[in-house]
Amino acid sequence: MLTVLFFYLFAGLAVIAGFMVVAAKNPVHAVLFLILAFFNVAGLFLLLGAEFLALTLLIVYVGAVAVLFLFVVMMLDVDFAELKSGFLSYLPVGLLIGGILLAEIIMAAGAWVLNPALSKLENVNATPTNITNTEAFGRVLYSDHIYYFEAAGILLLIAMVGAIVLTLRQRDGVRRQDISAQVARSPEDSIEIKKVETGQGI
Amino acid sequence: MNVLAEYMPLLPEVILFLGTLLLLMTGVFNEQQGAKVVWGLAMPVLGAAIFFLIKDWGVNAVLFNGSFVVDDFARLLKVMVLLGGIVTLYMSVTYLSESGLFKPEYTVLLLFSLLGMMMMLSANDLIAMYLGLEVQSLALYVVASFRRDSVRSSEAGMKYFVLGALSSGMLLYGCSMVYGFTGSINFEDIAKATITEGAPSVGMVIGLVFILAGLAFKISAVPFHMWTPDVYEGAPTPVTAFFAACPKIAAMGLLIRVIHSAFPEMQPQWNQIIIFISIASMLLGAFGAIGQTNIKRLMAYSSIGHMGFALVGVAAGNREGIEGVLVYLMIYLIMTVGAFACILAMRRNEEMVENIEDLRGLSQTNLPAAFMFAMLMFSLAGIPPLAGFFAKFYVFMAAVKADMFVLAVVGVLASVVGAFYYLRIIKIMFFDEPKEGINEMPSQLKIVLGLSGMFVLLYVVYPNPIIDSAKLAAKALLPTV
């Protein structure tokens, strides 16, 4: 009972947040609603017993992707009001295409027959007997699938090297902060004490 | 100790991987001489990998629960790819240092790309195939736009990246279809599932088509060739040489392995596709190159055409066809690096020139280079008794023996048309009035051009090593046929 309640809570909030992502006028608000949607989907995963997926979703999408979005939205000064200006004039065509797509989907889904053999399949369980699914992942990730894991690691390393090669520019005449030089400075290096005779000036 | 012995066939890859990491660190911590040191050390690393590949000749192994296969087929192609890598790396040093692009990352990325190609050639399931492809191409996207201050180079990298991502998407869609309909990602299991099923289901055919589309993009076969001329023209010339030589060989090897070890029962289905892309590539390569004025674009069309010729052997679908393809790829590799050695030498007043017109009267200013280049062009056109003729001869013979006369006839006609633009270059070099002299050729380019020219000329005298190794490799892939 409680599970059902929470399912509707998370699912409903996810749908509302998803709608608000599109509808929000302020792009920063849209990204914040996106984060809310991610949190609710993570909740749905938790209800299914897939806690690894739930936490990965939070770490990757909220922790990295959504924050990146926020930065991009704030740094690229996109005029969203101008982007949305043609909205009304395109609305009829958009509605027409949307309607056709909807009709097609209904027709396709209406004719859909599930393979009868599917009902005989054993229920797939997100949580195998007695181990959490994080542990289940851990058991195969570094043993059975070590090759894929390492290959993906190489791929990410190449991506990093490539990003640095293509974007790092060494410009001349830039004054960088040199912390060790700052710390090593002593009063003797920078202050000179002079006796100034009255009425003479330096 | 037992575990180590089991994984010994992986040694070449491990050497290349650890060596590359070491070189990356060397480059990072050696700011002044980094590029040169890394470049110099890359040769022994690649040499060691080749040595261990050849040393293990004949050993077969399947590692990592069937996702990594080591056999003579993979080994021969890996040796070819690594040799191509060594030669293009060796040739690129003058160009790079003159244009201020000589950075350690260049070498490191090329080595990573070669590692990806080795992974592709040993891939024995869908995930390993995809990861190998991505390791290979991600490094190539970056080196394509290595001259980041040039709009052309950035455009080349961007185009290659976007279209490469599209092709990866198609490949993955095909993989998901195949997985859905067979329940397995392993090539042997997929083959077994297609046997028991009888006539292949529509879903399998769709999956096969999409996988082939993704792979055809990598070998730039028509209709997935659009990126090739722009990327070849925009990328720095040594990178273009690398593009023309190595990735095509690796992707062709992967294509052959996929169709023969995962879809042997679906030969009627993939044969149609291969025949179509083969004919289309040969024709487009022949006709597209006629109007080109930029020699790098011309080489792009030439490589499209050559991949079409190689696909003739694949379409034959038997062991003889595969032998033909392997011989073709070996000869193509050597001709291509030779031709690019000449293109890299086209410098006037310390600047690269890329127009075919700039070769005018090369025979009067530098006769040996002009002679060797002419021999390579004759060979690329397929004129006997040079190596390129035999390459075409083997694949056409295989097609004729498999009763594919149309394919062979179209191939011969396309190579006649293609001969026109190769001969035009020779005419420009020998019979036109010379322009002001082209700079002296750097010694590395002289060596590469000399060696490949000698190979092309003397192949007819002693072709056995190449034919024998191709036979062994083809036998490893198709033991029973």
XYZ file of C-alpha atoms in Angstrom:
683
model
C 0.000 0.000 0.000
C 2.721 2.396 1.016
C 4.664 1.413 -2.114
C 1.714 2.287 -4.305
C 1.354 5.618 -2.576
C 4.983 6.455 -3.090
C 4.849 5.267 -6.687
C 2.093 7.749 -7.474
C 3.867 10.469 -5.540
C 7.158 10.013 -7.424
C 5.554 9.357 -10.788
C 3.183 12.298 -10.508
C 5.923 14.676 -9.414
C 8.184 13.414 -12.209
C 5.529 14.121 -14.817
C 4.745 17.562 -13.400
C 8.443 18.433 -13.192
C 8.972 17.173 -16.727
C 6.176 19.399 -17.963
C 7.568 22.377 -16.105
C 10.990 21.837 -17.741
C 9.349 22.638 -21.062
C 6.915 25.234 -19.778
C 9.136 27.281 -17.454
C 9.870 30.787 -18.731
C 13.152 31.139 -16.912
C 15.771 28.684 -18.238
C 17.416 28.359 -14.822
C 14.080 27.299 -13.372
C 13.767 24.762 -16.188
C 17.077 23.169 -15.222
C 16.036 23.101 -11.577
C 12.803 21.331 -12.535
C 14.901 18.877 -14.529
C 16.829 18.086 -11.364
C 13.530 17.555 -9.523
C 12.452 15.145 -12.270
C 15.718 13.208 -11.921
C 15.215 12.906 -8.167
C 11.724 11.520 -8.608
C 12.847 9.000 -11.215
C 15.557 7.917 -8.812
C 12.810 7.370 -6.278
C 10.981 5.143 -8.761
C 14.144 3.082 -9.260
C 14.428 2.686 -5.484
C 10.879 1.362 -5.349
C 11.838 -1.249 -7.954
C 14.744 -2.375 -5.792
C 17.393 -1.018 -8.144
C 19.264 1.120 -5.654
C 22.481 1.098 -7.672
C 20.747 2.592 -10.668
C 18.989 5.149 -8.474
C 22.201 6.402 -6.916
C 24.098 6.363 -10.213
C 21.338 8.435 -11.751
C 21.659 10.993 -8.988
C 25.442 11.117 -9.087
C 25.780 11.257 -12.853
C 22.758 13.255 -13.933
C 22.209 15.573 -11.001
C 25.801 15.765 -9.858
C 27.378 16.282 -13.252
C 25.034 16.716 -16.183
C 22.454 19.022 -14.609
C 25.111 21.214 -13.027
C 26.813 21.425 -16.414
C 23.471 22.449 -17.934
C 23.114 25.152 -15.316
C 26.534 26.529 -16.170
C 25.814 26.447 -19.882
C 22.447 28.137 -19.447
C 23.949 30.847 -17.308
C 27.038 31.411 -19.448
C 25.473 31.306 -22.886
C 23.270 34.353 -22.914
C 20.443 32.767 -24.888
C 17.406 34.949 -25.377
C 14.635 32.459 -24.712
C 11.889 35.030 -25.213
C 13.047 35.459 -28.794
C 13.287 31.713 -29.303
C 9.690 31.320 -28.219
C 8.404 34.277 -30.226
C 7.173 32.234 -33.185
C 5.441 29.773 -30.897
C 1.853 30.760 -31.643
C 2.235 31.004 -35.406
C 3.699 27.487 -35.583
C 1.153 26.050 -33.151
C -1.417 24.791 -35.735
C 1.212 22.942 -37.799
C 2.768 21.529 -34.647
C -0.614 20.341 -33.389
C -1.372 18.748 -36.749
C 1.896 16.804 -36.828
C 1.494 15.856 -33.180
C -2.027 14.608 -33.888
C -0.866 12.499 -36.839
C 1.935 10.991 -34.745
C -0.476 10.223 -31.909
C -2.905 8.516 -34.302
C -0.070 6.455 -35.759
C 1.141 5.387 -32.347
C -2.380 4.402 -31.301
C -2.831 2.367 -34.476
C 0.539 0.670 -34.078
C 0.052 -0.048 -30.392
C -3.504 -1.242 -30.969
C -2.319 -3.935 -33.350
C 0.461 -4.983 -30.972
C 0.324 -8.590 -29.796
C 2.788 -9.693 -27.150
C 4.627 -12.902 -27.860
C 2.619 -15.561 -25.968
C 5.865 -17.235 -24.920
C 6.672 -14.141 -22.847
C 4.115 -14.997 -20.169
C 5.845 -18.298 -19.556
C 9.184 -16.640 -18.888
C 10.204 -16.495 -15.278
C 9.777 -13.156 -13.651
C 12.906 -11.141 -13.968
C 13.929 -10.005 -10.522
C 15.872 -6.837 -9.897
C 17.246 -8.221 -6.657
C 18.788 -11.693 -6.990
C 18.678 -13.903 -3.967
C 20.440 -12.570 -0.916
C 22.747 -10.051 -2.539
C 22.156 -6.396 -3.203
C 22.376 -5.379 -6.820
C 25.402 -3.195 -6.153
C 27.185 -6.323 -4.985
C 25.895 -8.237 -8.003
C 27.385 -5.597 -10.304
C 30.633 -5.628 -8.388
C 30.995 -9.384 -8.737
C 30.953 -9.342 -12.532
C 32.271 -5.891 -13.370
C 35.902 -6.598 -12.531
C 35.907 -10.290 -13.394
C 33.646 -11.330 -16.273
C 33.459 -7.917 -17.861
C 36.951 -6.660 -17.097
C 37.768 -6.298 -20.786
C 34.820 -4.003 -21.471
C 35.562 -2.094 -18.311
C 39.191 -1.480 -19.260
C 38.284 -0.626 -22.855
C 35.783 1.953 -21.620
C 38.531 3.326 -19.373
C 40.852 3.726 -22.377
C 38.040 5.466 -24.208
C 37.583 7.989 -21.408
C 41.334 8.594 -21.224
C 41.399 9.361 -24.952
C 38.462 11.730 -24.516
C 40.363 13.562 -21.781
C 43.613 13.796 -23.752
C 41.673 14.933 -26.810
C 39.760 17.629 -24.944
C 42.986 19.000 -23.502
C 44.797 18.949 -26.851
C 42.013 20.775 -28.620
C 41.259 23.418 -26.021
C 44.336 24.147 -23.903
C 46.036 27.288 -25.139
C 49.247 28.563 -23.686
C 49.152 32.329 -24.064
C 52.088 34.577 -23.415
C 51.875 37.525 -21.075
C 49.372 35.975 -18.704
C 50.095 36.649 -15.032
C 49.347 33.437 -13.232
C 49.168 33.143 -9.479
C 52.342 31.541 -8.137
C 51.446 30.493 -4.630
C 54.895 29.294 -3.606
C 56.420 32.602 -4.648
C 53.766 34.453 -2.688
C 54.318 32.406 0.423
C 58.080 32.680 0.181
C 57.978 36.458 0.097
C 59.364 38.061 3.215
C 59.053 41.676 4.403
C 62.729 42.245 3.574
C 62.096 41.547 -0.132
C 59.334 44.025 -0.557
C 59.648 46.755 2.063
C 62.441 49.218 2.151
C 62.677 51.499 5.164
C 64.145 54.883 4.550
C 64.814 57.653 6.949
C 63.283 60.758 5.533
C 64.737 63.982 6.722
C 62.206 66.581 7.637
C 61.562 68.998 4.830
C 63.664 67.061 2.310
C 61.395 64.441 0.706
C 62.819 61.334 -0.871
C 51.483 -18.072 -13.149
C 48.834 -20.132 -14.945
C 46.606 -17.122 -15.371
C 49.470 -15.129 -16.839
C 50.268 -17.860 -19.338
C 46.638 -17.940 -20.384
C 46.681 -14.242 -21.157
C 49.998 -14.246 -23.040
C 48.319 -13.847 -26.466
C 47.235 -10.435 -25.215
C 50.858 -9.334 -24.893
C 51.045 -7.101 -28.012
C 48.013 -5.104 -26.894
C 49.326 -4.841 -23.348
C 52.705 -3.631 -24.610
C 51.068 -1.032 -26.809
C 48.724 0.134 -24.045
C 51.305 0.390 -21.275
C 53.834 1.876 -23.697
C 51.345 4.538 -24.713
C 50.596 5.425 -21.103
C 54.322 5.683 -20.453
C 54.763 7.917 -23.488
C 51.855 10.074 -22.360
C 53.584 10.627 -19.024
C 56.907 11.277 -20.760
C 55.230 13.891 -22.901
C 53.547 15.563 -19.954
C 56.675 15.857 -17.835
C 59.139 16.753 -20.570
C 58.107 20.132 -21.866
C 61.041 21.016 -24.084
C 61.922 17.797 -25.872
C 58.690 15.888 -25.165
C 57.396 15.621 -28.700
C 60.650 14.342 -30.113
C 61.303 11.862 -27.303
C 57.765 10.488 -27.464
C 57.966 10.224 -31.238
C 61.271 8.395 -31.031
C 60.130 6.000 -28.300
C 56.890 5.162 -30.109
C 58.830 3.248 -32.761
C 60.310 0.656 -30.363
C 56.919 0.251 -28.670
C 55.217 -0.482 -31.977
C 58.168 -2.634 -33.032
C 57.889 -4.715 -29.855
C 54.167 -5.196 -30.415
C 54.823 -6.377 -33.976
C 57.603 -8.675 -32.777
C 55.336 -10.414 -30.279
C 52.571 -10.669 -32.849
C 54.857 -12.435 -35.316
C 56.463 -14.575 -32.629
C 53.099 -16.086 -31.663
C 52.163 -16.888 -35.255
C 49.817 -19.878 -35.392
C 48.646 -19.672 -31.778
C 44.885 -19.423 -31.400
C 43.212 -18.216 -28.259
C 39.879 -16.930 -27.059
C 40.018 -14.758 -23.973
C 37.647 -12.881 -21.650
C 34.689 -15.281 -21.951
C 34.779 -15.259 -25.717
C 34.935 -11.529 -26.319
C 38.540 -11.400 -27.514
C 39.812 -13.764 -30.173
C 43.413 -14.115 -31.307
C 44.078 -15.977 -34.550
C 46.247 -15.608 -37.623
C 43.640 -13.547 -39.416
C 43.631 -10.926 -36.679
C 47.400 -11.188 -36.350
C 48.178 -10.527 -40.007
C 45.885 -7.501 -40.117
C 47.291 -6.202 -36.833
C 50.820 -6.432 -38.212
C 49.697 -4.517 -41.298
C 47.986 -1.840 -39.267
C 50.954 -1.403 -36.933
C 53.416 -1.245 -39.829
C 51.206 1.386 -41.452
C 51.216 3.240 -38.156
C 55.005 3.150 -37.863
C 55.517 4.395 -41.407
C 52.981 7.223 -41.240
C 54.326 8.282 -37.855
C 57.848 8.229 -39.274
C 56.823 10.323 -42.258
C 54.932 12.946 -40.292
C 57.830 14.456 -38.353
C 58.989 17.026 -40.933
C 55.518 18.289 -41.706
C 54.556 18.550 -38.057
C 57.666 20.340 -36.889
C 57.487 22.802 -39.781
C 53.874 23.673 -39.108
C 54.333 23.875 -35.339
C 52.072 20.914 -34.648
C 54.740 18.614 -33.300
C 53.297 17.768 -29.909
C 53.586 14.598 -27.837
C 49.814 14.143 -27.923
C 49.906 13.537 -31.665
C 51.960 10.388 -31.234
C 49.991 9.303 -28.175
C 46.638 9.663 -29.939
C 47.862 7.767 -32.991
C 49.055 4.954 -30.732
C 45.709 4.861 -28.949
C 43.989 4.700 -32.290
C 46.196 1.779 -33.296
C 45.288 0.085 -30.023
C 41.631 0.538 -30.905
C 42.254 -1.042 -34.293
C 43.885 -4.045 -32.649
C 40.846 -4.341 -30.377
C 38.563 -4.192 -33.424
C 40.490 -6.908 -35.206
C 40.275 -9.201 -32.193
C 36.676 -8.407 -31.332
C 34.487 -11.456 -31.027
C 31.311 -9.992 -29.629
C 29.191 -6.936 -30.247
C 30.319 -4.927 -27.221
C 34.013 -5.568 -27.869
C 33.458 -4.589 -31.491
C 31.792 -1.333 -30.537
C 34.379 -0.421 -27.904
C 37.235 -1.107 -30.314
C 35.594 1.020 -32.979
C 35.093 3.895 -30.582
C 38.629 3.789 -29.183
C 39.895 3.898 -32.748
C 37.659 6.668 -34.004
C 37.637 8.923 -30.953
C 41.396 9.335 -31.232
C 41.043 9.954 -34.960
C 38.420 12.684 -34.499
C 40.924 14.554 -32.386
C 43.894 14.199 -34.730
C 41.697 15.234 -37.682
C 41.268 18.641 -36.068
C 44.811 18.710 -34.728
C 45.590 21.945 -36.562
C 43.018 23.695 -34.444
C 43.773 27.196 -35.713
C 42.731 26.252 -39.224
C 39.045 26.389 -40.053
C 39.422 23.536 -42.527
C 40.988 21.217 -40.007
C 38.408 22.002 -37.325
C 35.678 21.487 -39.892
C 37.177 18.143 -40.856
C 37.270 17.007 -37.245
C 33.737 18.222 -36.600
C 32.327 16.575 -39.723
C 34.088 13.330 -38.987
C 32.872 13.407 -35.402
C 29.216 14.130 -36.167
C 28.980 11.596 -38.987
C 30.977 9.076 -36.958
C 28.540 9.474 -34.081
C 25.681 8.917 -36.525
C 27.280 5.747 -37.839
C 27.916 4.530 -34.299
C 24.247 5.071 -33.612
C 23.281 2.956 -36.598
C 25.740 0.270 -35.593
C 24.383 0.175 -32.039
C 20.811 0.016 -33.289
C 21.763 -2.962 -35.435
C 23.534 -4.581 -32.482
C 20.460 -4.161 -30.291
C 18.268 -5.751 -32.955
C 20.625 -8.700 -33.329
C 20.850 -9.101 -29.569
C 17.096 -8.930 -29.256
C 16.513 -11.617 -31.852
C 19.289 -14.008 -30.870
C 19.658 -13.329 -27.166
C 23.424 -13.225 -27.434
C 26.219 -10.801 -28.172
C 28.871 -13.404 -28.907
C 29.573 -13.913 -32.619
C 29.577 -17.730 -32.434
C 26.341 -17.793 -30.448
C 24.707 -15.431 -32.929
C 25.790 -17.748 -35.749
C 24.322 -20.746 -33.895
C 21.056 -18.938 -33.251
C 20.686 -18.150 -36.949
C 21.254 -21.788 -37.912
C 18.500 -23.203 -35.741
C 16.030 -20.567 -36.804
C 15.872 -21.608 -40.459
C 15.054 -18.626 -42.621
C 16.406 -15.503 -40.891
C 13.752 -13.298 -39.347
C 13.119 -9.771 -40.557
C 14.531 -8.378 -37.347
C 17.839 -10.155 -37.904
C 18.044 -8.779 -41.428
C 17.373 -5.262 -40.179
C 20.053 -5.691 -37.533
C 22.523 -6.994 -40.111
C 21.804 -4.081 -42.451
C 22.374 -1.526 -39.728
C 25.591 -3.173 -38.534
C 26.894 -3.249 -42.095
C 25.919 0.395 -42.559
C 27.932 1.349 -39.489
C 30.955 -0.605 -40.704
C 30.629 0.665 -44.285
C 30.945 4.171 -42.901
C 34.298 3.278 -41.390
C 35.680 1.928 -44.656
C 33.995 4.873 -46.429
C 32.102 2.720 -48.895
C 29.386 4.404 -50.968
C 26.712 5.487 -49.853
C 28.471 6.243 -46.568
C 31.434 8.032 -48.125
C 30.314 11.663 -47.926
C 32.729 12.648 -45.199
C 35.830 11.254 -46.863
C 36.886 13.996 -49.321
C 36.298 16.830 -46.859
C 38.024 15.101 -43.985
C 40.978 14.060 -46.143
C 41.378 17.579 -47.453
C 40.956 19.347 -44.140
C 43.050 17.132 -41.879
C 46.817 17.740 -41.683
C 48.494 15.722 -44.452
C 50.258 13.127 -42.227
C 46.923 12.484 -40.531
C 45.337 12.024 -43.958
C 48.018 9.474 -44.773
C 47.167 7.638 -41.584
C 43.414 7.806 -42.361
C 43.955 6.377 -45.810
C 46.121 3.531 -44.582
C 45.279 2.121 -41.165
C 41.619 2.557 -40.136
C 40.363 1.233 -43.455
C 42.344 -1.962 -43.088
C 41.133 -2.482 -39.531
C 37.504 -1.794 -40.424
C 37.686 -4.092 -43.441
C 39.090 -6.857 -41.231
C 36.306 -6.317 -38.713
C 33.687 -6.377 -41.476
C 35.017 -9.682 -42.787
C 35.061 -11.197 -39.324
C 31.543 -10.048 -38.512
C 29.967 -11.415 -41.667
C 31.868 -14.689 -41.566
C 31.798 -15.546 -37.886
C 28.491 -13.980 -36.789
C 26.359 -14.229 -39.917
C 27.665 -17.166 -41.971
C 24.119 -18.447 -42.424
C 22.901 -15.150 -43.780
C 25.241 -15.020 -46.757
C 22.429 -14.418 -49.301
C 21.360 -11.381 -47.287
C 24.732 -9.726 -46.743
C 25.955 -10.633 -50.184
C 23.437 -8.298 -51.820
C 24.555 -5.447 -49.608
C 28.258 -6.061 -50.165
C 27.794 -6.331 -53.936
C 25.857 -3.082 -54.013
C 28.299 -1.043 -51.931
C 31.193 -2.578 -53.831
C 29.874 -1.580 -57.268
C 28.782 1.849 -56.042
C 32.178 2.530 -54.434
C 34.141 1.444 -57.499
C 32.075 3.646 -59.785
C 32.015 6.669 -57.513
C 35.727 6.357 -56.825
C 36.423 6.269 -60.552
C 34.121 9.071 -61.686
C 34.323 11.306 -58.622
C 38.076 11.684 -58.837
C 38.130 12.941 -62.420
C 37.243 16.540 -61.637
C 39.457 16.955 -58.578
C 42.255 19.510 -58.474
C 43.391 18.937 -54.892
C 45.582 15.878 -54.583
C 44.310 15.003 -51.094
C 40.713 14.996 -52.344
C 41.843 12.891 -55.265
C 43.397 10.378 -52.876
C 40.108 10.322 -50.937
C 38.179 9.291 -54.042
C 40.935 6.888 -54.924
C 40.627 5.239 -51.496
C 36.845 4.978 -51.873
C 37.378 3.208 -55.172
C 40.027 0.891 -53.732
C 37.723 -0.113 -50.889
C 35.165 -0.979 -53.570
C 37.710 -3.233 -55.291
C 38.600 -4.908 -51.995
C 34.890 -5.491 -51.326
C 34.716 -7.493 -54.562
C 36.763 -10.131 -52.771
C 34.513 -9.928 -49.708
C 31.453 -10.374 -51.909
C 32.897 -13.590 -53.328
C 32.279 -14.938 -49.846
C 34.766 -17.801 -49.902
C 38.283 -18.379 -48.659
C 39.806 -17.392 -51.956
C 37.979 -14.087 -51.820
C 39.321 -13.366 -48.349
C 42.859 -14.196 -49.488
C 42.359 -11.751 -52.329
C 41.149 -9.040 -49.968
C 44.106 -9.545 -47.640
C 46.617 -9.353 -50.494
C 44.763 -6.326 -51.808
C 44.906 -4.579 -48.455
C 48.638 -5.269 -48.048
C 49.457 -3.884 -51.470
C 47.042 -0.971 -50.987
C 48.730 -0.100 -47.691
C 52.169 0.037 -49.271
C 51.038 2.002 -52.320
C 49.138 4.482 -50.177
C 51.998 5.284 -47.820
C 54.286 5.676 -50.846
C 51.885 8.073 -52.549
C 51.500 10.089 -49.375
C 55.273 10.250 -48.937
C 55.260 12.078 -52.253
C 52.342 14.329 -51.295
C 54.079 15.213 -48.033
C 57.136 16.209 -50.053
C 55.140 18.769 -52.058
C 56.482 21.865 -50.378
C 57.421 25.091 -52.055
C 59.164 27.889 -50.162
C 58.643 25.962 -46.910
C 54.890 25.767 -47.463
C 52.723 22.806 -48.299
C 51.122 22.862 -51.709
C 48.268 20.506 -52.412
C 47.154 21.120 -55.966
C 47.857 18.566 -58.630
C 49.052 21.417 -60.861
C 51.910 22.020 -58.453
C 53.477 18.766 -59.585
C 54.059 20.196 -63.071
C 57.344 19.139 -64.543
C 58.496 17.254 -61.470
C 60.445 14.930 -63.755
C 62.784 17.761 -64.699
C 63.409 18.963 -61.168
C 63.502 15.640 -59.323
C 63.569 12.678 -61.668
C 63.904 9.800 -59.126
C 60.940 11.018 -57.082
C 58.883 11.586 -60.217
C 59.742 8.103 -61.454
C 58.790 6.423 -58.168
C 55.590 8.448 -57.926
C 54.714 7.512 -61.471
C 55.274 3.839 -60.693
C 52.954 4.146 -57.665
C 50.310 5.832 -59.802
C 50.592 3.116 -62.467
C 50.277 0.559 -59.699
C 47.232 2.268 -58.150
C 45.675 2.273 -61.602
C 46.321 -1.456 -61.820
C 48.696 -1.638 -64.768
C 50.700 -4.861 -65.124
C 53.296 -5.951 -64.082
C 53.132 -3.711 -61.005
C 51.812 -4.831 -57.629
C 48.471 -3.034 -57.976
C 47.601 -5.154 -60.984
C 48.002 -8.374 -59.034
C 45.940 -7.017 -56.158
C 43.014 -6.418 -58.505
C 43.683 -9.688 -60.341
C 43.240 -11.822 -57.194
C 39.952 -10.253 -56.118
C 38.500 -10.364 -59.641
C 39.560 -13.999 -60.034
C 37.815 -14.851 -56.775
C 34.668 -13.091 -57.978
C 34.758 -14.916 -61.314
C 35.177 -18.259 -59.568
C 32.146 -17.454 -57.421
C 30.183 -16.782 -60.655
C 29.925 -13.065 -60.074
C 30.683 -11.940 -63.575
C 28.786 -8.663 -63.373
C 30.836 -7.600 -60.375
C 34.116 -8.472 -62.087
C 33.157 -6.721 -65.330
C 32.045 -3.553 -63.530
C 35.281 -3.673 -61.555
C 37.437 -3.878 -64.658
C 35.504 -1.049 -66.317
C 35.798 1.107 -63.198
C 39.535 0.545 -63.057
C 39.839 1.603 -66.694
C 37.998 4.843 -65.897
C 40.094 5.275 -62.781
C 43.284 4.891 -64.778
C 42.487 8.227 -66.433
C 43.127 10.387 -63.404
C 46.183 8.469 -62.292
C 47.632 8.855 -65.773
C 46.773 12.558 -65.749
C 49.044 13.036 -62.747
C 51.846 11.251 -64.620
C 51.237 13.419 -67.663
C 51.421 16.557 -65.538
C 54.665 15.407 -63.942
C 56.411 14.395 -67.149
C 55.065 16.481 -69.995
C 54.088 19.859 -68.546
C 56.387 22.849 -68.169
C 57.965 22.875 -64.709
C 56.893 25.357 -62.089
C 59.472 26.798 -59.743
C 61.204 23.955 -57.991
C 59.724 21.962 -55.186
C 61.821 21.877 -52.033
C 64.321 19.115 -51.415
C 62.641 15.956 -50.115
C 63.325 15.154 -46.440
C 65.279 11.935 -46.026
C 62.456 10.032 -44.252
C 60.150 10.603 -47.186
C 62.867 9.515 -49.602
C 63.269 6.249 -47.714
C 59.522 5.525 -47.560
C 58.952 6.459 -51.183
C 61.963 4.409 -52.287
C 60.891 1.319 -50.349
C 57.295 1.391 -51.504
C 58.338 2.087 -55.091
C 60.732 -0.866 -54.981
C 57.991 -3.066 -53.560
C 55.578 -2.094 -56.292
C 58.166 -2.778 -58.987
C 59.570 -6.010 -57.607
C 56.389 -7.626 -56.279
C 56.074 -9.629 -59.495
C 59.453 -11.265 -58.899
C 58.810 -12.655 -55.434
C 55.167 -12.434 -54.316
C 55.231 -15.565 -52.140
C 55.545 -14.104 -48.611
C 52.484 -11.933 -49.112
C 50.380 -14.611 -50.755
C 51.375 -17.273 -48.225
C 50.615 -15.097 -45.210
C 47.240 -14.163 -46.714
C 46.497 -17.857 -47.271
C 47.323 -18.725 -43.656
C 45.220 -15.870 -42.351
C 42.234 -16.732 -44.519
C 42.525 -20.342 -43.417
C 42.430 -19.270 -39.771
C 39.150 -17.452 -40.358
C 37.481 -20.082 -42.545
C 39.075 -23.431 -41.643
C 36.509 -25.697 -43.275
C 35.441 -24.041 -46.526
